[in-house]
Tab-separated table of C-alpha atoms in Angstrom:
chain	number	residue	atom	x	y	z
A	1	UNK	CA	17.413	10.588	-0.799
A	2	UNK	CA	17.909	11.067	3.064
A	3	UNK	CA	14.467	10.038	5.709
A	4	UNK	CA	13.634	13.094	7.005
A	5	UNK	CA	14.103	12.250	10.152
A	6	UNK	CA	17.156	9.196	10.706
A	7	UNK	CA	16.073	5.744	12.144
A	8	UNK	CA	19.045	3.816	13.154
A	9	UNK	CA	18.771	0.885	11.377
A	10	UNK	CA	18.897	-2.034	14.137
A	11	UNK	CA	18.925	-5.365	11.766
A	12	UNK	CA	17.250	-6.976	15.220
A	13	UNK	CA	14.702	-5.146	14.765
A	14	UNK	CA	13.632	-6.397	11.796
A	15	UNK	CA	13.030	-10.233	13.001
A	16	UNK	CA	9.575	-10.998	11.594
A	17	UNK	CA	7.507	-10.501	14.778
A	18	UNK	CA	4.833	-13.545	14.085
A	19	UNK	CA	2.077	-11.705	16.036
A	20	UNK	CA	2.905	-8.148	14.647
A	21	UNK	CA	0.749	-7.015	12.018
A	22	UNK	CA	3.004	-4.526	9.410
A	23	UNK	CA	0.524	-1.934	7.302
A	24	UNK	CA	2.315	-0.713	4.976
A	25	UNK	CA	1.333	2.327	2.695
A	26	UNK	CA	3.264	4.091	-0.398
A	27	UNK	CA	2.713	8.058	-0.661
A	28	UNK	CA	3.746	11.396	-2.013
A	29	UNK	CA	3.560	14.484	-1.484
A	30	UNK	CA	0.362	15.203	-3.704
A	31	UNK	CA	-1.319	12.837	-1.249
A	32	UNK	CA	-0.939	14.491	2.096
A	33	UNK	CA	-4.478	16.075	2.255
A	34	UNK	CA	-5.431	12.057	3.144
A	35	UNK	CA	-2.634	11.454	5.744
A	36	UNK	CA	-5.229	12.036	8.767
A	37	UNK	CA	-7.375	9.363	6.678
A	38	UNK	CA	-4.388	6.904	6.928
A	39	UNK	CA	-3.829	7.308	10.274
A	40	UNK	CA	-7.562	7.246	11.761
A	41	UNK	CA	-7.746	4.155	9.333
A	42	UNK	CA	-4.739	2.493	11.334
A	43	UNK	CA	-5.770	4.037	14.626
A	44	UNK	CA	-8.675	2.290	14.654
A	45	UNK	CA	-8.012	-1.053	13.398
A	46	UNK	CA	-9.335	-3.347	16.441
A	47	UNK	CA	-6.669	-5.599	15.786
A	48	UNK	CA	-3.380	-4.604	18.702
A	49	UNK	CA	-0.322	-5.792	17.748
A	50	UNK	CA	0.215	-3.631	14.597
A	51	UNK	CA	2.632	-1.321	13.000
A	52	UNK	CA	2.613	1.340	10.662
A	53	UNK	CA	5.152	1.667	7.609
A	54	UNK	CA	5.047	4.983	5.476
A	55	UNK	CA	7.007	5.248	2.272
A	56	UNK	CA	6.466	8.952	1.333
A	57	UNK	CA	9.050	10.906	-1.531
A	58	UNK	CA	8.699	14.305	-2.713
A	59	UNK	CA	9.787	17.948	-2.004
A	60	UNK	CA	9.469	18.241	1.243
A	61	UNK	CA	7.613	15.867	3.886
A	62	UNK	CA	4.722	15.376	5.676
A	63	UNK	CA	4.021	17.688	8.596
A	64	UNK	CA	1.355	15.566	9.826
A	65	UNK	CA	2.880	12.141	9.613
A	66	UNK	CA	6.449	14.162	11.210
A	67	UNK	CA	3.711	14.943	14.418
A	68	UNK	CA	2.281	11.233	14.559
A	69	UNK	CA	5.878	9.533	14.321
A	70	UNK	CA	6.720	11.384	16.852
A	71	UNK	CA	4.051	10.850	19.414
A	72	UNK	CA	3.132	7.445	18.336
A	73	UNK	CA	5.535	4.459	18.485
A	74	UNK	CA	3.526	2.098	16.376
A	75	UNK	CA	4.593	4.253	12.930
A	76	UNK	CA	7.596	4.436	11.264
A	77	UNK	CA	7.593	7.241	8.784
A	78	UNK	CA	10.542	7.383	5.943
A	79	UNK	CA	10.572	10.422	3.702
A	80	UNK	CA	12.835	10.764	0.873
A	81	UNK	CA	13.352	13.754	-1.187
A	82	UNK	CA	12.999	13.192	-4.237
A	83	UNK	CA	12.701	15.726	-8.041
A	84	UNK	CA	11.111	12.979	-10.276
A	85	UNK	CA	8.244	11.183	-9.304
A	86	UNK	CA	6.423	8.491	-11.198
A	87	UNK	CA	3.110	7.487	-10.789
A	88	UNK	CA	3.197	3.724	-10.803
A	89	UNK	CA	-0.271	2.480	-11.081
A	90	UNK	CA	-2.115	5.875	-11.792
A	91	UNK	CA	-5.578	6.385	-10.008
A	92	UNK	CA	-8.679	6.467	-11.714
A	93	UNK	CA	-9.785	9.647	-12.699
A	94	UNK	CA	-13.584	10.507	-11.996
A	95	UNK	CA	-14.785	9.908	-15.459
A	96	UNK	CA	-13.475	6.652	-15.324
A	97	UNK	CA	-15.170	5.748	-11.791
A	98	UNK	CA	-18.588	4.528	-13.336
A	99	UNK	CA	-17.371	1.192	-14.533
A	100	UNK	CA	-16.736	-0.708	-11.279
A	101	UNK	CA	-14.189	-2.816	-12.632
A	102	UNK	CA	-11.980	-0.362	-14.139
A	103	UNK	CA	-9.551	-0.167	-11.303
A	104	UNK	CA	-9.081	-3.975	-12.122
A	105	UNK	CA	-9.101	-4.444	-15.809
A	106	UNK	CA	-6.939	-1.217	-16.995
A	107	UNK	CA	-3.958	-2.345	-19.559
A	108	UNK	CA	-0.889	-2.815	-18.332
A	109	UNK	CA	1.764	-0.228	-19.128
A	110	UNK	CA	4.384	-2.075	-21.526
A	111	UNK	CA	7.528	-0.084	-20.500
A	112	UNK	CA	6.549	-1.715	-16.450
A	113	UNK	CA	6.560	-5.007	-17.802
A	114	UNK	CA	9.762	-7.825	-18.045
A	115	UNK	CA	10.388	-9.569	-20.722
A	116	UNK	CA	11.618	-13.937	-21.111
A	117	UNK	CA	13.435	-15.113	-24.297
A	118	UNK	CA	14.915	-18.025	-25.041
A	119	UNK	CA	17.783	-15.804	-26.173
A	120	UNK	CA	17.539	-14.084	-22.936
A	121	UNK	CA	17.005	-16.298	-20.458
A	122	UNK	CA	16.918	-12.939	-17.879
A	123	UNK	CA	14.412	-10.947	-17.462
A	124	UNK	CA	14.549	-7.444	-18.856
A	125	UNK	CA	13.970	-4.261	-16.727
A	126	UNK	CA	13.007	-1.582	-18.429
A	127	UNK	CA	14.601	1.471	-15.818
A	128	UNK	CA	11.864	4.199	-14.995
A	129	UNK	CA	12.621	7.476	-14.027
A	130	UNK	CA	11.235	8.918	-10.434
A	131	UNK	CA	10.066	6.832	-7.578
A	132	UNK	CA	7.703	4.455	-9.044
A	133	UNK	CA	4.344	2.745	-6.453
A	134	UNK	CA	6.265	-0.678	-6.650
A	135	UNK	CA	9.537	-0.005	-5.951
A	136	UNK	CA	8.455	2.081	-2.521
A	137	UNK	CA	6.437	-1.085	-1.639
A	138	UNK	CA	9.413	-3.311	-2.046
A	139	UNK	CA	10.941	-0.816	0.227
A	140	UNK	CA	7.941	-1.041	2.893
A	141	UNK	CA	8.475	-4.423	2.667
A	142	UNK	CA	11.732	-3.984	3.443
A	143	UNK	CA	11.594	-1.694	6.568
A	144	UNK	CA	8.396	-3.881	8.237
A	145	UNK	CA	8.600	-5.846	11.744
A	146	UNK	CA	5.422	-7.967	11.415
A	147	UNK	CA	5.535	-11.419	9.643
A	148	UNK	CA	2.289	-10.688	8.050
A	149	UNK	CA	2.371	-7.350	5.743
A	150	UNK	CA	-1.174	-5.916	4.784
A	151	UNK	CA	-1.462	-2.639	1.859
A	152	UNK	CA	-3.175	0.327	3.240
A	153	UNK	CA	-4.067	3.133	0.553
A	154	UNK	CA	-4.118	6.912	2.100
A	155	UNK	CA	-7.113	7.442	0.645
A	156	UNK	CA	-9.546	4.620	1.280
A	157	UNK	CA	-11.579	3.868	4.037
A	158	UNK	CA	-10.716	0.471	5.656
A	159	UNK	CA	-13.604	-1.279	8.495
A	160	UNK	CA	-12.281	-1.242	12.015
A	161	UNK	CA	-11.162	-5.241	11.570
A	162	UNK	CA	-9.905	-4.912	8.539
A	163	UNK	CA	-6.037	-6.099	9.914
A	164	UNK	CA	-7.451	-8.614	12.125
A	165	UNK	CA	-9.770	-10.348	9.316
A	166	UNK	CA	-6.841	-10.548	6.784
A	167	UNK	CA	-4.690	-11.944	9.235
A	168	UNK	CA	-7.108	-15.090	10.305
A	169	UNK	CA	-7.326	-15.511	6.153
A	170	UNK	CA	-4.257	-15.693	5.918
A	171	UNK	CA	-3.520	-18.111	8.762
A	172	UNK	CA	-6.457	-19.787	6.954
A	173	UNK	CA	-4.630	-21.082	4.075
A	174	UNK	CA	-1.056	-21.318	5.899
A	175	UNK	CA	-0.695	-22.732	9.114
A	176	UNK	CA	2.789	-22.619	9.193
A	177	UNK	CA	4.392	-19.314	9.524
A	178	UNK	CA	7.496	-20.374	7.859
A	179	UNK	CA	6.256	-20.264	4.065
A	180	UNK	CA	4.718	-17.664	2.417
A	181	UNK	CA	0.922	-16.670	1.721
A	182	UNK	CA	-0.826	-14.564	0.080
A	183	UNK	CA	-4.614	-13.002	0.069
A	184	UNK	CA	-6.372	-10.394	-1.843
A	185	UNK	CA	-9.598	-8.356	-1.928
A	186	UNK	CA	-12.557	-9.780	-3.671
A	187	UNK	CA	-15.040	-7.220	-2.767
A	188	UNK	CA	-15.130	-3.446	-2.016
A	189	UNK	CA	-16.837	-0.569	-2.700
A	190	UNK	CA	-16.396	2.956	-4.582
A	191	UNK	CA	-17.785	6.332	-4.532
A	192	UNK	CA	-17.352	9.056	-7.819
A	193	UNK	CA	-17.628	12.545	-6.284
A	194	UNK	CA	-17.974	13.626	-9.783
A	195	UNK	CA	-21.718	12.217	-9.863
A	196	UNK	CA	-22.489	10.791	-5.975
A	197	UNK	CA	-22.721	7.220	-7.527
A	198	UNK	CA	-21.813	4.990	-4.963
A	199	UNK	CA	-21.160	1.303	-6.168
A	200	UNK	CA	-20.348	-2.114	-4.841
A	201	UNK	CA	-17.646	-4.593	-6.542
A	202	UNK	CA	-17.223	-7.912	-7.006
A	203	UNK	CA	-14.713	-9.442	-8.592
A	204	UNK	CA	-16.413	-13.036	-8.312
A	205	UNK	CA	-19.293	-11.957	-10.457
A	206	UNK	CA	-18.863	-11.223	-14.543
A	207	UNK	CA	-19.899	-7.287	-14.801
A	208	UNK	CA	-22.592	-7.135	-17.798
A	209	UNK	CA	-21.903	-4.054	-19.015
A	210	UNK	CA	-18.487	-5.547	-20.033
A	211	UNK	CA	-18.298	-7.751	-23.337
């Protein structure tokens, strides 16, 4: 598909800014109801010298990230029309929100995985139809200025440092900006709207509900 709007793609641009921050966040168009969420969460990040990248594919695009694009120079907002959509990683569905660690320990869905043989020495794709979570992130990747890249999900709430405290962990376990890093969340917190249960993970402490 075509952005909705064209960026002219300026390969100098793209240069790895070692100061810049780059949020990145995948969407669709069954998510737009918690664009204004995404972009209060990045508005408000304490942290300056950030950017935000949008991957968004569906039927038509977002009004409201059209509007912020186009009044703020910090996000860059690709839409791509697209008929078949896949969901990726799905979400949880309420039922499924009262064990706290079911976001983490859901099976993997065979057809996403690839495959090593010592008769194939390659891995195996197995091709998906639609515009799958992962391949829109490789694309975010992709399209980001900042040397460090940090997920944002439209619909989560994010603390005000959130970009700035990543950042100093990651500089924390790589002091030099030419290899690569990585850092995750170990801790969080989830609400089920289903039942007002509000709950508190941690992935550094065994669950003992679970066997």
């Amino acid at each position: 598909g075509n952005p909705a709007e064209q960026d002219d793609y300026n390969e100098d641009r793209f240069c790895g800014d070692p100061h810049l921050v780059s949020a990145l966040c995948v969407t669709s168009q069954g998510r737009q109801a918690f664009h204004p969420l995404l972009y209060e969460n990045f508005r408000r990040q304490s942290y300056e010298a950030k950017e935000l990248i949008i991957i968004d594919s569906g039927a038509e695009p977002s009004a409201f990230m059209l509007e912020r694009k186009a009044e703020d120079a910090r996000v860059f907002y690709y839409f791509f029309k697209a008929e078949s959509l896949s969901p990726g990683s799905p979400r949880l569905p309420e039922e499924e929100m009262d064990a706290i660690c079911s976001s983490v320990l859901r099976a993997d869905d065979p057809m996403e995985c690839t495959e090593w043989t010592r008769k194939r020495p390659f891995a195996t794709e197995v091709k998906k139809e639609g515009w799958t979570k992962g391949f829109k992130r490789n694309l975010a990747c992709m399209m980001a200025r900042g040397s460090t890249l940090v997920n944002l999900e439209d619909g989560c709430l994010y603390a005000e440092d959130y970009l700035d405290t990543m950042r100093k962990e990651l500089l924390a376990v790589n002091h030099s900006p030419s290899e690569a890093a990585a850092v995750a969340l170990q801790m969080w917190h989830t609400v089920a709207l289903a039942n007002q249960t509000f709950r508190w993970v941690d992935l550094g402490v065994r669950d003992p509900q679970l066997p």
